[in-house]
Coordinates of C-alpha atoms in Angstrom, one line a residue:
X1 CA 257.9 86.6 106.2
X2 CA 259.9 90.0 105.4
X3 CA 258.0 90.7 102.6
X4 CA 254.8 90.2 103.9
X5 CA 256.2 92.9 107.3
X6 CA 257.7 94.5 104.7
X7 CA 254.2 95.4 102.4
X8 CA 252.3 96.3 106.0
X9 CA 255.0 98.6 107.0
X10 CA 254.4 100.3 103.4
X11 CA 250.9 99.9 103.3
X12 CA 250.8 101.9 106.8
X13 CA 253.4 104.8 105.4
X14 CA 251.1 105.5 102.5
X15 CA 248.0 105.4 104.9
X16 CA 249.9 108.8 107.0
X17 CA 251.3 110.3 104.2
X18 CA 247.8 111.0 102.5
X19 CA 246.0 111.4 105.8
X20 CA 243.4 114.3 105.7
X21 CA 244.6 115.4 108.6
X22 CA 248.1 115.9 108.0
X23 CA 247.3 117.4 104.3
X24 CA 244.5 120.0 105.6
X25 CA 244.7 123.7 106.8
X26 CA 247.7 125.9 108.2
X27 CA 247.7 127.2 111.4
X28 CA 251.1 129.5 112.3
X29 CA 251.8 129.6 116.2
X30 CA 252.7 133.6 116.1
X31 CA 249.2 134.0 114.8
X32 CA 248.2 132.7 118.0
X33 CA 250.2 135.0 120.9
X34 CA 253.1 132.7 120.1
X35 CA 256.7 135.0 120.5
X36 CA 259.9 134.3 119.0
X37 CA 262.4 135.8 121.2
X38 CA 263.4 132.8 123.3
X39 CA 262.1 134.2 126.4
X40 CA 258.7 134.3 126.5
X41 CA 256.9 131.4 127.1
X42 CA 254.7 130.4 124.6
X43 CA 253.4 127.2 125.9
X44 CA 249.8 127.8 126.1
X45 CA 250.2 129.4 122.3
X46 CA 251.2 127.0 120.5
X47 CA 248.8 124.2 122.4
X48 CA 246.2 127.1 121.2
X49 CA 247.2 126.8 117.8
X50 CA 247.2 122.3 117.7
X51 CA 243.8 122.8 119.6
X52 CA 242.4 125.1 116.3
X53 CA 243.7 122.7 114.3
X54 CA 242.6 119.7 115.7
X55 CA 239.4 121.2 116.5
X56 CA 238.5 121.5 112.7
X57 CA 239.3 118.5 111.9
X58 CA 242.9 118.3 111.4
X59 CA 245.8 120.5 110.0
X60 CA 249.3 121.5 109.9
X61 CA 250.6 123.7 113.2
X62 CA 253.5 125.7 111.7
X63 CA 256.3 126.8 113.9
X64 CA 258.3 129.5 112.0
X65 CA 262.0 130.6 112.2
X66 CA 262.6 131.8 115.5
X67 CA 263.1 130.9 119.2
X68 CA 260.1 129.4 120.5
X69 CA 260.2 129.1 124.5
X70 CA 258.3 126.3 125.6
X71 CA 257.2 123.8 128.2
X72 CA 254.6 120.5 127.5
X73 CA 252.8 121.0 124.7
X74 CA 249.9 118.1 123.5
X75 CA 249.6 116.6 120.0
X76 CA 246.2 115.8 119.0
X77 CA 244.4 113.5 116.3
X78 CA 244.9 114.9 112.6
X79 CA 247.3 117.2 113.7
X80 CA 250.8 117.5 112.5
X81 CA 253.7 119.9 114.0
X82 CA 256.1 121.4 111.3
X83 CA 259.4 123.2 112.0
X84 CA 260.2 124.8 109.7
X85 CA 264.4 125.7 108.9
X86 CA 265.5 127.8 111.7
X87 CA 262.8 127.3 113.6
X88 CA 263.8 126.4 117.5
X89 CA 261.8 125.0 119.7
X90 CA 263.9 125.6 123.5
X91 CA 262.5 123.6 126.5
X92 CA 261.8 125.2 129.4
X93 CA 264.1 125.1 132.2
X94 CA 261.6 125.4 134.5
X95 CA 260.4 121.6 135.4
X96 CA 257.1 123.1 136.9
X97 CA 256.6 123.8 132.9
X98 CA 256.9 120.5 132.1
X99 CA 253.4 117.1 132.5
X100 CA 252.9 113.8 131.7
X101 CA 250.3 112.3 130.2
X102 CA 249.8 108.5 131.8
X103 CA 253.4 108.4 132.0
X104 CA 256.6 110.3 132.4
X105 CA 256.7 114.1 131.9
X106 CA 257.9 115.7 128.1
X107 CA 258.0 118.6 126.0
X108 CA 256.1 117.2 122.7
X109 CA 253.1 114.6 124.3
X110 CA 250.4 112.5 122.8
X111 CA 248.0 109.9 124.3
X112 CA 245.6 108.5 122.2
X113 CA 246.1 109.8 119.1
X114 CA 246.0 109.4 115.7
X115 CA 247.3 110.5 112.3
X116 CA 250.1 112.9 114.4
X117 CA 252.9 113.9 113.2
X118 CA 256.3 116.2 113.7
X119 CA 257.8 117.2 111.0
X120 CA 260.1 119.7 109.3
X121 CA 263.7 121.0 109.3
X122 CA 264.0 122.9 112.9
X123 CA 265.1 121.8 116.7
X124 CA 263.7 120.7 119.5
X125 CA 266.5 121.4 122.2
X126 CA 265.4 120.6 125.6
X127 CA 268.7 122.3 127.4
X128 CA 268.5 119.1 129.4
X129 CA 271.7 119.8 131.5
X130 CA 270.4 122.8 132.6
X131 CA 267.0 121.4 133.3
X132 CA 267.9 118.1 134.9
X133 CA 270.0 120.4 137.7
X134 CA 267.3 122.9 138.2
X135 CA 265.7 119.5 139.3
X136 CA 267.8 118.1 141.5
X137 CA 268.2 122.0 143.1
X138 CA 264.8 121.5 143.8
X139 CA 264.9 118.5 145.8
X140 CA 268.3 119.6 147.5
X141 CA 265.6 122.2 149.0
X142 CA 262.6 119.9 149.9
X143 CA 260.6 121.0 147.1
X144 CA 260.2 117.6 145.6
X145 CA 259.5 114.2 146.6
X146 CA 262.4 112.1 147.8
X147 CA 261.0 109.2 146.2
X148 CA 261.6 110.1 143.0
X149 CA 265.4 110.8 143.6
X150 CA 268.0 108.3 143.0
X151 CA 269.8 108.3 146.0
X152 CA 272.4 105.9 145.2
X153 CA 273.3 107.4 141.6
X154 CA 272.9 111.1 143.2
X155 CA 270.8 112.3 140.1
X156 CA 266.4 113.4 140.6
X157 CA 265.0 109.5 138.8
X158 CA 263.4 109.5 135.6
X159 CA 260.2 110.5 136.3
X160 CA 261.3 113.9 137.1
X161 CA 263.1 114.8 134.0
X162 CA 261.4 115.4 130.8
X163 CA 261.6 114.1 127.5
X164 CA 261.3 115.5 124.7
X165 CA 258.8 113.5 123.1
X166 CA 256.1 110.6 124.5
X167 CA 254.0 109.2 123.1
X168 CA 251.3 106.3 124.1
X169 CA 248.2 104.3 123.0
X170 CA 248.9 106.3 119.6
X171 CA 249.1 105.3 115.7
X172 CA 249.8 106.5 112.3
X173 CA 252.4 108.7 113.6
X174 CA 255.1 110.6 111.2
X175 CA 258.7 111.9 112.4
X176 CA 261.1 113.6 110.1
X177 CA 263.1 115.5 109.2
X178 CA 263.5 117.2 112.6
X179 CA 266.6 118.0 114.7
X180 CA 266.5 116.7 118.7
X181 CA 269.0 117.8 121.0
X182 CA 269.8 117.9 124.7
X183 CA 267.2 116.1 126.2
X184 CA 267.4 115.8 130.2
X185 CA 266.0 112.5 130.4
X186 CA 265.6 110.3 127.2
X187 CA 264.9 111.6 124.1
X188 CA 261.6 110.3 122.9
X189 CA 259.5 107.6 124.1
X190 CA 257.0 105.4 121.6
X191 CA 254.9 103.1 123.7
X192 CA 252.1 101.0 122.6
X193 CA 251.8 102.3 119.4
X194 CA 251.0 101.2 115.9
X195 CA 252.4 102.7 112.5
X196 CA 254.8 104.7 113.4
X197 CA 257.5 106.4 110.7
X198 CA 260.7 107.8 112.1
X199 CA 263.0 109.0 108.9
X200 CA 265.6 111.1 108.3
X201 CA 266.0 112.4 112.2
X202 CA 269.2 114.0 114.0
X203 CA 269.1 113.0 117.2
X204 CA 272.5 114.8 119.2
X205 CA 271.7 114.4 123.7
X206 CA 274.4 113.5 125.4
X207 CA 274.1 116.3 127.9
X208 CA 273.0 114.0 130.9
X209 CA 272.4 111.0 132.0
X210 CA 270.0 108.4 131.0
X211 CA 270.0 110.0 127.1
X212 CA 268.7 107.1 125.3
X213 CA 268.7 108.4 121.8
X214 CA 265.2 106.2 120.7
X215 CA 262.9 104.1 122.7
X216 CA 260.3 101.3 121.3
X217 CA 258.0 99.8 123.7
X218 CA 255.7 97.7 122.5
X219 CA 254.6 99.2 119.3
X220 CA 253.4 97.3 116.4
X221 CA 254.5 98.0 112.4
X222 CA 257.9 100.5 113.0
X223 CA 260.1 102.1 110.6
X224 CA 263.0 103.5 111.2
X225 CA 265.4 104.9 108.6
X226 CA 268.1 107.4 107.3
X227 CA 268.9 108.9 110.9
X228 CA 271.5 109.7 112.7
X229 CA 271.6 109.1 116.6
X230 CA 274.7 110.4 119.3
X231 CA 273.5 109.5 122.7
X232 CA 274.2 109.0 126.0
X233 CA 273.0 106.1 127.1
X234 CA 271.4 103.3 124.0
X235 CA 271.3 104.5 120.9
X236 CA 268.0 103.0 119.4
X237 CA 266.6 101.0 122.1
X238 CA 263.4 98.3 122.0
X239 CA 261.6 97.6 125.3
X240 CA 258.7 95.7 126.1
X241 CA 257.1 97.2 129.5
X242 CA 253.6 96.0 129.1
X243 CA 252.3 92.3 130.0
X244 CA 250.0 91.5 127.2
X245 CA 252.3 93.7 124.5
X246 CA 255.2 93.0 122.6
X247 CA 257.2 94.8 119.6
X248 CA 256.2 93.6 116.5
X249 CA 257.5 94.1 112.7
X250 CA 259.8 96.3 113.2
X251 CA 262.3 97.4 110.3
X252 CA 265.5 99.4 111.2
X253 CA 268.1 100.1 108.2
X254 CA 270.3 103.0 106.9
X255 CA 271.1 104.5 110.6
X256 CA 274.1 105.9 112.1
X257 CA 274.7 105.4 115.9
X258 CA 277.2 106.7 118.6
X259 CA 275.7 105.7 121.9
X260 CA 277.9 105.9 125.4
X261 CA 275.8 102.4 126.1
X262 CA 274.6 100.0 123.7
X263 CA 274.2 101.0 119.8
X264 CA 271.2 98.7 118.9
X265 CA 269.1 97.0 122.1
X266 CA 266.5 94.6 122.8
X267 CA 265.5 95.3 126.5
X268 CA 266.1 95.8 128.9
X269 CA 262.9 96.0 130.5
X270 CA 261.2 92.7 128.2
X271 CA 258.4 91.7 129.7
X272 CA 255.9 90.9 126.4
X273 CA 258.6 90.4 124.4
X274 CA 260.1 91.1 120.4
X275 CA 259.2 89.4 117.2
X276 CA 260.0 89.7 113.1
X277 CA 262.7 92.5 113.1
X278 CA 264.5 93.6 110.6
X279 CA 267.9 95.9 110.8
X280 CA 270.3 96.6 108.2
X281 CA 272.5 98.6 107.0
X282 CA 273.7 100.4 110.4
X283 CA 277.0 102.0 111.5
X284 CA 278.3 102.4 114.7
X285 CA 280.8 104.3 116.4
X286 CA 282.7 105.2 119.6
X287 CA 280.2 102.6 121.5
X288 CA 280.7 102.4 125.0
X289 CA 279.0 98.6 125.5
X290 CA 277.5 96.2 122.8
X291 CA 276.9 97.2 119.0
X292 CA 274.3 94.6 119.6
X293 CA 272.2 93.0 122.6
X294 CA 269.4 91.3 123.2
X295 CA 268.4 90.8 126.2
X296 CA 265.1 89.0 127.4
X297 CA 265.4 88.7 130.9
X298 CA 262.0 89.6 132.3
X299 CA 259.5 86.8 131.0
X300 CA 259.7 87.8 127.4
X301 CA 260.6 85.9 124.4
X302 CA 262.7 87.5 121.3
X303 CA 262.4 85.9 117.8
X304 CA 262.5 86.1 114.7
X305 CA 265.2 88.8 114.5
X306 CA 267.3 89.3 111.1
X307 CA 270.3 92.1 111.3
X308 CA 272.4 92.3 108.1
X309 CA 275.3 94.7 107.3
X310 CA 276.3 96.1 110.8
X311 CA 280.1 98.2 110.8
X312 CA 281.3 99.3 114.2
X313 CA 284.1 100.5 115.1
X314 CA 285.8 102.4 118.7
X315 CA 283.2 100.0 120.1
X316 CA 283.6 98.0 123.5
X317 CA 282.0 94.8 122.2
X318 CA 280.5 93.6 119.7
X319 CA 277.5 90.9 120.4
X320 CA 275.6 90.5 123.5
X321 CA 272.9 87.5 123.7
X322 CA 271.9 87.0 127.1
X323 CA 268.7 85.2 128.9
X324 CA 268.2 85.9 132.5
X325 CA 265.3 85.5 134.9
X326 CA 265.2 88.9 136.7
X327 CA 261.7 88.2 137.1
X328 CA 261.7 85.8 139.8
X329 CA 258.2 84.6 140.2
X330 CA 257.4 84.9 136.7
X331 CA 258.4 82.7 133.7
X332 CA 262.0 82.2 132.3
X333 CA 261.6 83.9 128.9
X334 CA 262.7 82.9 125.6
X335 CA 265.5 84.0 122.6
X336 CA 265.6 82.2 119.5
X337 CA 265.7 82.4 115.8
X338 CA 268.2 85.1 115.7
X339 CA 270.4 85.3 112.5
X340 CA 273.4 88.0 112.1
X341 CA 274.7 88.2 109.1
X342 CA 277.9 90.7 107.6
X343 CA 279.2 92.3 110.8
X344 CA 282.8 93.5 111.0
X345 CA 283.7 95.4 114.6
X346 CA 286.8 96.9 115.8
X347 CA 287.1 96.5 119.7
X348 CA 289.6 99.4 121.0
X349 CA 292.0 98.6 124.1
X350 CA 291.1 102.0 125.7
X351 CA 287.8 103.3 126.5
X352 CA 286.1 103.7 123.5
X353 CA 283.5 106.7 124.5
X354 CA 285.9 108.9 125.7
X355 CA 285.2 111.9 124.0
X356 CA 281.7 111.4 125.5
X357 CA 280.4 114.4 128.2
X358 CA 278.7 111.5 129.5
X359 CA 281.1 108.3 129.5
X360 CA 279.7 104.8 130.9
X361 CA 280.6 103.6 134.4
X362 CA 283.7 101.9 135.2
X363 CA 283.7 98.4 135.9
X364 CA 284.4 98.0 139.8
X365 CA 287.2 95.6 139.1
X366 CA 290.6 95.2 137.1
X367 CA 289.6 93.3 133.5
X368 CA 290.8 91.8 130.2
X369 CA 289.0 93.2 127.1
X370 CA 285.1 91.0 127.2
X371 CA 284.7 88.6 124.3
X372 CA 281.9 88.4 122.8
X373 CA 278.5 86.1 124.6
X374 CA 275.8 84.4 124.2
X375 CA 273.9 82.6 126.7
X376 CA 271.0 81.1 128.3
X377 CA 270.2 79.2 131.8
X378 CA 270.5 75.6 133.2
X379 CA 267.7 74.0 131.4
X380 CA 266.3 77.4 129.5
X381 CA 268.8 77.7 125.8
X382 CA 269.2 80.3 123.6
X383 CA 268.0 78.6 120.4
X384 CA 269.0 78.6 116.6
X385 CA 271.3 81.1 116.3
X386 CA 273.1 82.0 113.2
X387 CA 276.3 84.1 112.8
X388 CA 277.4 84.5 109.3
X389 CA 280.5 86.1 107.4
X390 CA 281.5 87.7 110.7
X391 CA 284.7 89.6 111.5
X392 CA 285.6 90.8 115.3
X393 CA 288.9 92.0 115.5
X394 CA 290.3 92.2 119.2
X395 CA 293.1 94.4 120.9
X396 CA 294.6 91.1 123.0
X397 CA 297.0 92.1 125.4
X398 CA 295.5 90.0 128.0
X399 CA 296.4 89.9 131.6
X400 CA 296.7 86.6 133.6
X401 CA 297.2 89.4 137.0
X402 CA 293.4 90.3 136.5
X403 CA 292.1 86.9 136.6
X404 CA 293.3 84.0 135.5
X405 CA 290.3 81.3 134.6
X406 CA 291.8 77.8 133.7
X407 CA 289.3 76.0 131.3
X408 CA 289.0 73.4 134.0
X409 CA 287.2 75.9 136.3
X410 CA 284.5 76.7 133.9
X411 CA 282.3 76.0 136.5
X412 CA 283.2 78.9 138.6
X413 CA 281.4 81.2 136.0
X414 CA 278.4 82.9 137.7
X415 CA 275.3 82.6 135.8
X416 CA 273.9 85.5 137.1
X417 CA 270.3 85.1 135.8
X418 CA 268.5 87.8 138.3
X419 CA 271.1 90.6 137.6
X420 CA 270.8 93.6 135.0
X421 CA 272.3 92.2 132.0
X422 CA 275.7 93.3 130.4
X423 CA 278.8 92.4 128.5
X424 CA 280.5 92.8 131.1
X425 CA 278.2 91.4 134.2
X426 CA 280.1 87.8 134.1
X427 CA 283.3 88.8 135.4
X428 CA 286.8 87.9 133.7
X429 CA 285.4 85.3 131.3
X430 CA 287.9 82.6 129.7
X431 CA 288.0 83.6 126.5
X432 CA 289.2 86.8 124.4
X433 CA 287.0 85.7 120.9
X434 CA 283.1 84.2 121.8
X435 CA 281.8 82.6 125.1
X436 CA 279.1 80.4 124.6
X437 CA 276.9 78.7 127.0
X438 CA 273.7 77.0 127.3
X439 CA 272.8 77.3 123.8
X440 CA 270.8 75.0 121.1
X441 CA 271.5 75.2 118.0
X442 CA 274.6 77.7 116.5
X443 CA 275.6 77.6 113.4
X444 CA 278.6 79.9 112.6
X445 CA 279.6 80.7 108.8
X446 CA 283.3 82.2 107.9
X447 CA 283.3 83.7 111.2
X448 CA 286.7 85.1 111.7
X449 CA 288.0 86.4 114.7
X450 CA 291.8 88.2 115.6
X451 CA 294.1 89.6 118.1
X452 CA 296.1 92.3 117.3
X453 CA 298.6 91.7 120.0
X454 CA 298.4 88.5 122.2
X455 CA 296.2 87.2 124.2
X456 CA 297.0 84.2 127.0
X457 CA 293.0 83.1 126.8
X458 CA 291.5 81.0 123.8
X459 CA 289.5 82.5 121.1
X460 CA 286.3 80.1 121.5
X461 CA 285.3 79.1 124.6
X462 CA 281.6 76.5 124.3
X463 CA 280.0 75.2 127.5
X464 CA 276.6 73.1 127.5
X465 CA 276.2 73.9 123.4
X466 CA 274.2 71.5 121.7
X467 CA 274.5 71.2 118.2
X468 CA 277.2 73.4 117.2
X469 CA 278.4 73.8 113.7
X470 CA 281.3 75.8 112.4
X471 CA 282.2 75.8 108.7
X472 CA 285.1 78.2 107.7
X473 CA 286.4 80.9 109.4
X474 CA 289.5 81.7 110.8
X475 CA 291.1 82.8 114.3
X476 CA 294.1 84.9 114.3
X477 CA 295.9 84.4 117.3
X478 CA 299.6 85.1 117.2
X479 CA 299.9 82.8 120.1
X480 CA 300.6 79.0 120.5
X481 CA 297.8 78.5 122.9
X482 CA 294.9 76.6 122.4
X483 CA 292.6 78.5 121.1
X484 CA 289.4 76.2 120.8
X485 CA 287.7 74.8 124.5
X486 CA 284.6 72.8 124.4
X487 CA 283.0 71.2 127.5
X488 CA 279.8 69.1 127.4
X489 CA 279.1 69.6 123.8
X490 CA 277.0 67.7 122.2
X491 CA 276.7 67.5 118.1
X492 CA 280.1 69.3 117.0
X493 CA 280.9 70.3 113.3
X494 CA 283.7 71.8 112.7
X495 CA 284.8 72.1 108.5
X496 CA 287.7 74.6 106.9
X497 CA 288.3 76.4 110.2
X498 CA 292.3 77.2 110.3
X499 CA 294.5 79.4 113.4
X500 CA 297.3 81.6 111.5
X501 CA 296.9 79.8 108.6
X502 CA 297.1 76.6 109.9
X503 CA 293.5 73.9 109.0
X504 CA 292.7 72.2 112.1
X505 CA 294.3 69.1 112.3
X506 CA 293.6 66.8 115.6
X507 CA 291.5 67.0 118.7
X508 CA 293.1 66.2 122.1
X509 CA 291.6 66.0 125.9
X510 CA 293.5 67.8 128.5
X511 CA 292.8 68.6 132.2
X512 CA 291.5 67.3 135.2
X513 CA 288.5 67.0 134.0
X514 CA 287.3 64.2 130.7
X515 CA 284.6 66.6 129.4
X516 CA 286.4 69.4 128.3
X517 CA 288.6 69.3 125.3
X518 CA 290.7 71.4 123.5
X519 CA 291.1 72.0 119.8
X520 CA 294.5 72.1 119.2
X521 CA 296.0 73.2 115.9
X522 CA 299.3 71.9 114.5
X523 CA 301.6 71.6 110.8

């Protein structure tokens, strides 16, 4: 199946990379009124020069070293934006400089479009702290509408800060090379497109809020490589807002992330859904929330995902599965056929995006450090999940004053399944390793997971699993506690798993309650 996503995403490469359009004539934005001085607008000038260019038939806009002033500018068919080195292009602080095309408002837009490109070694730097407050000065003074202000997060809403780059309905599009900075809203936006190439980018916003570093939504044969993303908010982010449309063979390898939110995301808006993607190769740092979540929890189904190679460390957890139904008159979605193979994570006892302008919210309550989760519904799984040659390595330290869960009270557990989905949206959960619940189908290979100081919780905590296989592995727990609680489990392998050192050696029921049993490990 990779191969075959594998030879299309290729295929589709070589199809931009010898485009007429992108290959044909020159067109320099000073020739055009365009002014490099930083203050004089030059909005309508360089649109000038992308409307020469796309008017005769395609061609490379050149923006040259300089300052380049600007609001909205529009991409159009066969046409391709180069920066060249120390070339600048500085958004506007002025949001009445700024449009949207069918959506939200940004500095670099395209609807409709084909062969389209932005390319080069400059900046875009949308000054986005600067902009985003000019914003909400304008509605402190009733000259914008109060519906589009977030009242209860005190910040103007999405829609009224700009992007730097959005773009729908659009294909055979080529980013690289470029530098993005300080976006007011987030960074750039790919919806409903096909064949697009993102490589070698250096994506650096975390001057507000809401600064997701990449968004996906619903686009069709993706690559996105060699690239470096510090955001804050989700670093490289896949969404599905469009009934009818989904994300399909996507391939994500070779990236950096620092994100305060989530590093790598599925959701959460999911409402068509994810399918055959590949990441690899990907390291993370300084991660507020997950290095990984997938989230379907708006009718969507996610499949077919393989990630391979994944390092995080200074990261606040590690894996996130989670199916919800926030769409309450709509159908529960799906997850399944998800395999994670060669992730090692290092989960920090203090914040871990503290050196962030922009740090995620607190939680409203005291907590132990969250485990790692996966889980479905009553009656809706997460199915066929794999977890290979993994290695979590926890803080511990755990406090029985924050909340203390006895394993007979698993039921107290909220499922949640209507709220917005995070590691942390359970509460204190009963175990400091993996939570599992409502799940068919885990297999977990040399999965090893540690404490570096003790913790009064078990490492592995399954509830409603059904077939669950474990082979190898270890848990380091420094504790005598038991570190292995299963309840209504059905189809349990358990081979070469050892605590300190020790092979598992005999099962035993405790508790009020005959379905739960604990793993208890002895000399």
């Amino acid at each position: 199946m990779y191969n075959t996503i594998l030879a299309k995403l290729i295929t589709s490469f070589l199809i931009l990379i010898f485009s007429p359009g992108i290959l044909a004539q020159e067109y320099i934005v000073t020739d055009y009124g365009a002014k490099n001085d930083g203050k004089t607008l030059s909005s309508t000038a360089i649109q000038s020069a992308i409307d020469a260019a796309h008017i005769s038939g395609g061609g490379k806009v050149i923006v040259p070293k300089g300052v380049f002033l600007t609001g909205s500018i529009v991409l159009k068919t066969g046409v391709e934006l180069h920066l060249t080195k120390e070339a600048v292009l500085l958004g506007s602080t002025n949001p009445f400089d700024y449009k949207g095309i069918n959506r939200w408002k940004a500095l670099v837009l395209a609807d409709g479009q084909s062969h389209i490109g932005i390319t080069g070694d400059g900046t875009i730097d949308g000054r986005g702290q600067e902009l985003a407050l000019q914003v909400d000065s304008l509605f402190h003074v009733g000259k914008l509408d109060s519906t589009h202000y977030n009242i209860r997060r005190k910040r103007p809403s999405e829609v009224l800060r700009p992007q730097l780059i959005e773009m729908v309905n659009s294909n055979q599009i080529e980013i690289s090379g470029i530098t993005l900075k300080n976006a007011a809203c987030w960074v750039q936006t790919y919806d409903r497109c096909t064949d697009l190439n993102i490589d070698n980018i250096h994506v650096d916003s975390d001057a507000y809020w809401n600064n997701d570093g990449m968004d996906i939504s619903d686009c069709k044969n993706v690559r996105i490589t060699n690239s470096y993303i510090n955001a804050a908010d989700d670093g490289i982010c896949l969404k599905s807002h469009t009934k009818g449309f989904l994300n399909d063979n996507i391939y994500i390898a070779n990236c950096t992330i620092r994100s305060s939110a989530s590093a790598i995301k599925f959701g959460t808006a999911s409402v068509g859904g994810f399918r055959n993607i590949t990441i690899e190769n990907i390291t993370i740092f300084d991660t507020f929330r997950s290095a990984l979540a997938f989230e379907a929890v708006d009718g969507g189904t996610i499949e077919n995902v393989a990630v391979t190679n994944v390092s995080a460390t200074t990261t606040g957890n590690a894996l996130f599965i989670k199916l919800g139904h926030r769409n309450l008159d709509g159908k529960v979605g799906a997850i399944k056929n998800i395999k994670i193979k060669n992730l090692n994570v290092h989960i920090p006892f203090s914040k871990p995006d503290l050196k962030y302008i922009i740090r995620g919210p607190e939680s409203p309550f005291f907590h132990n450090v969250f485990p790692a989760s996966i889980s479905g519904l009553p009656g809706h799984d997460v199915e066929n999940i794999t977890l290979e040659n993994i290695s979590i390595s926890y803080p511990g330290r755990g406090n029985k004053g924050y909340a203390h869960i006895p394993t007979w009270r698993l039921h107290s557990i909220p499922e949640k399944a209507s709220s917005y989905p995070e590691f942390s949206m359970f509460g204190e959960l009963p175990s400091w390793g993996l939570y599992v619940r409502h799940v068919s189908g885990l297999e977990m290979k040399n999965v090893k997971l540690s404490v570096r100081e003790q913790d009064f919780r078990p490492a592995y905590v399954f509830d409603d699993v059904k077939g669950l296989n474990i082979e190898g592995g270890s848990i380091t727990s420094l504790s005598d506690n038991k570190q292995f609680i299963i309840k209504d489990v059905k189809g349990l392998k358990v081979r070469n798993l050892s605590v300190d050192g020790l092979e598992l050696e005999k099962v035993i029921s405790f508790g009020s309650n005959s379905d739960i049993i604990g793993v208890q490990f002895q000399k």
